[in-house]
Each structure stands twice: as C-alpha cells, then as structure tokens.
Amino acid sequence: MSVTPDAALSPSAGRRFRAYTTKHLDELTAGAGLAADERLAVQAVANVLPFRVNSYVIDELIDWDAAPDDPIYRLVFPQADMLPSGDVARIADLIRSGASRKELNEAANQIRANLNPHPAGQMDLNVPKAGNEEPIPGVQHKYKETVLFFPKQGQTCHAYCTYCFRWAQFVGDADLKFASGEVDQLVEYVRTHPEVTSVLFTGGDPMIMGEGVISKYIEPLLEIEHLEAIRIGTKALAYWPQRFVTDPDADDTLRLFEKVVASGKNLAFMAHFSHPNEMKPELVQEAVRRIRGTGAVIRTQAPLIRTINDDSATWESMWRTHLRHGMVPYYMFVERDTGPQDYFAVPLAEAYDIFRGAYQKVSGLARTVRGPSMSATPGKVCVDGVTEVAGEKVFVLHFIQARDPELVGKPFFAKYDEKAAWLFDLKPALGATHFPWENAPVESNGLVDPTRL
Ligand SMILES: *Cc1c(COP(=O)(O)O)cnc(C)c1O
C-alpha cells in the first residue's frame, strides 16, 4: 500500500507510529479491489462506526491478495453491510451531495443511538463512590476481587477492531466516554478496599500511553500490600508490537514491567489476539519474548466473531501458537450486544461447537482457556454444553464471575434455542420460572405468576 498516513493523528508524537483514518479509506479500499459504489458504502459506515488502522497492520498483517475476505482486513475495515442498508444509503447520499460535517454527524448520531452504545450499563452501574459520595471517574468495580480502571490517556487504540464493544468511546461524543485521570482516587479506593486483589487497566488500550504516563498510574499501586496482581488489557501486541521492541520507550516499559514483578505482584498482560495470522510477523514474536523476559505472564483472549474467527481450526491454531510462544489461553468471549452485533454474532449453540472443536484437539496446557463466555449484566456466563435432561434439550451454563458471588460455579439450565446469541435471548428450562439471578415473578397476591413462565 502506498497511501500516505497521517503523522498528526499519531497518539504518540515523535514515534514512528502512523494512523490511517477515514480520509485514507477510499484509497485503501481501492487497494482491496472494491468498486466505487462499494467504497462509498464503506465510507458511509465509517462515518458512523470508528475506523483507524496503522502502517504495521496495513503492511505486515493484512494479506492484500486475499482482501476483502482476508480476516485481518475484516478485523479493521468497515463492511458495507454492517449497518442496515437504509442507514448506509442515507449517509452515502449525504456524502454524495457534499453535505456538511455537521449534517453528517447529526445523521450518524441518530444511527448510533440505535446501536446500544453502552451494553451492561457501562456508564452508570458499578461506579464506586468515594468518601464524598461522588463516583470515582473511570473506575468500575463489578466483581469483588477486581477493579477495572480506564485511564484518561488510554482512550484510543493503535487500530480499531470493527467489532469493538467499546466503539462508542472512539466516536468523539463526550457523553459516551468513560475514563479517568485521577490516579490518587484509584489508589485510595484500592487501599481502602482490602477485598480488591487485582486492578485491571483497560480502555481503549492502556499501551497507547507512553511509559512516562503509564508508570504514574502503576507505580503507586505497587505500595499496596493486599494487591496481588496488575493486569493490562491490550491489543498492542497484535496491532503495534513496536511498542515493546523499537519504540523509544520500549525498554523503559519493560523496566516498568520488571518493577511490578520485583514488587511481589503478578503482572498479567491480557493480550487480545483475534486470529492466528497476528502471530506471524517476527516482530510480534520478539515482543512476546521481551515481555515474558520481564517476568510478566501473557494471557490471551478474544471474542468469537463471524467471518473473522468463526471456526474451530482457527482457534485451535491460535491457542497452539500462543502456547508455543509461552502465552496462556484465557477466554473465548461471545460478541456483546452492541454496535453491529447482528453482523458479527455467532449463536451460542454454534459458539459452543466451535469452542469444543478446538478445545478437544489441544493439550491440557492450552485448556486453561474458558468459554464461550458472555460478559453480561449479572456476570460472566460460560456455555458448558448442550444436553438432554428428562427429555428436554437444554443449555448447561455456569457463572465464571458474578456480581453476586453466590452464583459462581453453580450450573444452571436454559431451554435450547439454536438462534439464541446472548444471555437475554435465553429462557429458563426444566420448569424453572426464572434464572438464578432474577427475582421470582410475583403477583400482587404474593404468589408466583404462572403466566410468566
Ligand atoms: C472480566 C471482568 C473482570 C475480570 O474477571 P476475571 O474472571 O477475573 O478475568 C473484572 N471486571 C469486569 C467488569 C469484567 O468484565
């Protein structure tokens, strides 16, 4: 590709990182062999859902001979049919007629509002209160042991995945963002909550931050005795491995990782890998070696996405490659109920078959992986299987994590439904009136209402 990227859009000025955005899209999609009308439709989608890619993904990861079917191309490039055709036509007409930025944004915002931008109440649930009863910005404490933290400077990524469930924070609407710059409040919160043993930095991508910034967040946590682990949720290994090898602060970053380990805590590097092709370049393999050399443990996770990684062979190959490079497979997620979910969703029954098809072929060393797992409002629910109980075909499920710890590890059942793609598509089975996390349906006379079965 010979498209000139935009240095000004780099989140890390002075580095060799270069971002490509919507204004480069037409040229890039032409390189994938798309006709003019197809390119316009893609452009229309990119006005609604965020698009960003970089030279490494373009030059090293995408197989342009296979585009637009190449899985990495599909991972980062919007597809014309990701949104309802009426919405795409509406934006395409606006672009064609030379509409103003304001008109385009208004139309895009209306379309976005229908895409469930905040699944599982990300904006308003689980935000802990500080002593003054103000919510702590950027902190989400849903499960007793683990606090999620969204650093303010980490609210972007080296490239955007088309299926991202946090897409809303990348489209420039301040109301949709969820972030923090308040390291003191985080530290105070963790210090005064001894049940919190693990802090998970997430985003965006925390590794978009330079070492000088990320160390300000991490170092004060090393003083907290009851904290056992610091996790970093990131896709930088897949999208910008230079961050750990050749970037100007790569070595300092590794020293920071060593410091975490030397403090007696586990540094868990939660690497988002979507496809085995992401492990092919020598540079990422070198980055993995360097991170592991600090004593950090790399655990790998990704959602199961239609048309990108929706077959057992892909997962088997991915887990085998990760194992070979010393990484630990952690979660296979079900795609969340947001954005173009209809486009990417794999039904639970099929997700379970894909998971099992891969799991049964790898050694126990890779069977550390759990899934398919839904990160839903009541907790993380794993689909354990499909079976028959007393003549009724059912899903067997359990909570890996739950807001109510009592639910964790107890199996429960749901009616088998080959189309169900999310927890809330499921119905209780075997005569149950409600799921374990729901209140029993009650009538005004205090009796269970049988019509709500
Ligand atoms: C997944 C998740 C965690 C971490 O859960 P683990 O099972 O410990 O990996 C913490 N908080 C939230 C909100 C999560 O979704």
CSV table of C-alpha atoms and ligand atoms in Angstrom, one decimal, residues 126 140-148 150 165-166 198 200 231 270 301 330-331 333 336 370 373 375-376 379-380 400-402, ligand 1:
chain,number,residue,atom,x,y,z
A,126,ASN,CA,-20.8,-0.4,39.4
A,140,GLN,CA,-15.7,0.1,37.5
A,141,HIS,CA,-16.0,-2.4,40.4
A,142,LYS,CA,-18.3,-5.1,39.5
A,143,TYR,CA,-16.7,-8.2,40.9
A,144,LYS,CA,-15.4,-8.2,44.5
A,145,GLU,CA,-11.7,-9.0,43.7
A,146,THR,CA,-11.1,-7.0,40.6
A,147,VAL,CA,-11.4,-3.3,39.8
A,148,LEU,CA,-11.4,-2.1,36.2
A,150,PHE,CA,-10.0,3.3,32.4
A,165,PHE,CA,-18.0,-3.3,22.1
A,166,ARG,CA,-16.4,-0.1,23.4
A,198,SER,CA,-6.4,-7.2,41.2
A,200,LEU,CA,-7.2,-4.3,35.5
A,231,ARG,CA,-3.5,-6.6,34.7
A,270,MET,CA,-4.1,-9.7,28.9
A,301,GLN,CA,-8.3,-13.7,24.9
A,330,TYR,CA,-7.6,-17.4,28.9
A,331,TYR,CA,-11.0,-16.5,27.5
A,333,PHE,CA,-15.8,-14.4,24.5
A,336,ARG,CA,-21.6,-8.4,23.1
A,370,ARG,CA,-12.6,-20.9,29.2
A,373,SER,CA,-18.2,-16.7,27.9
A,375,SER,CA,-19.8,-10.8,29.8
A,376,ALA,CA,-23.4,-9.8,30.7
A,379,GLY,CA,-21.8,-11.7,35.4
A,380,LYS,CA,-19.6,-13.7,33.1
A,400,ILE,CA,-17.4,-17.8,35.9
A,401,GLN,CA,-17.8,-14.4,37.6
A,402,ALA,CA,-20.9,-12.8,39.1
B,1,LIG,C1,-14.0,-9.9,33.0
B,1,LIG,C2,-14.1,-8.8,34.0
B,1,LIG,C3,-13.3,-8.8,35.1
B,1,LIG,C4,-12.2,-9.8,35.4
B,1,LIG,O1,-12.8,-11.1,35.5
B,1,LIG,P1,-11.8,-12.4,35.7
B,1,LIG,O2,-12.8,-13.5,35.6
B,1,LIG,O3,-11.1,-12.2,37.0
B,1,LIG,O4,-10.9,-12.3,34.5
B,1,LIG,C5,-13.5,-7.8,36.0
B,1,LIG,N1,-14.4,-6.8,35.9
B,1,LIG,C6,-15.3,-6.9,34.8
B,1,LIG,C7,-16.4,-5.8,34.7
B,1,LIG,C8,-15.1,-7.9,33.8
B,1,LIG,O5,-16.0,-7.9,32.8
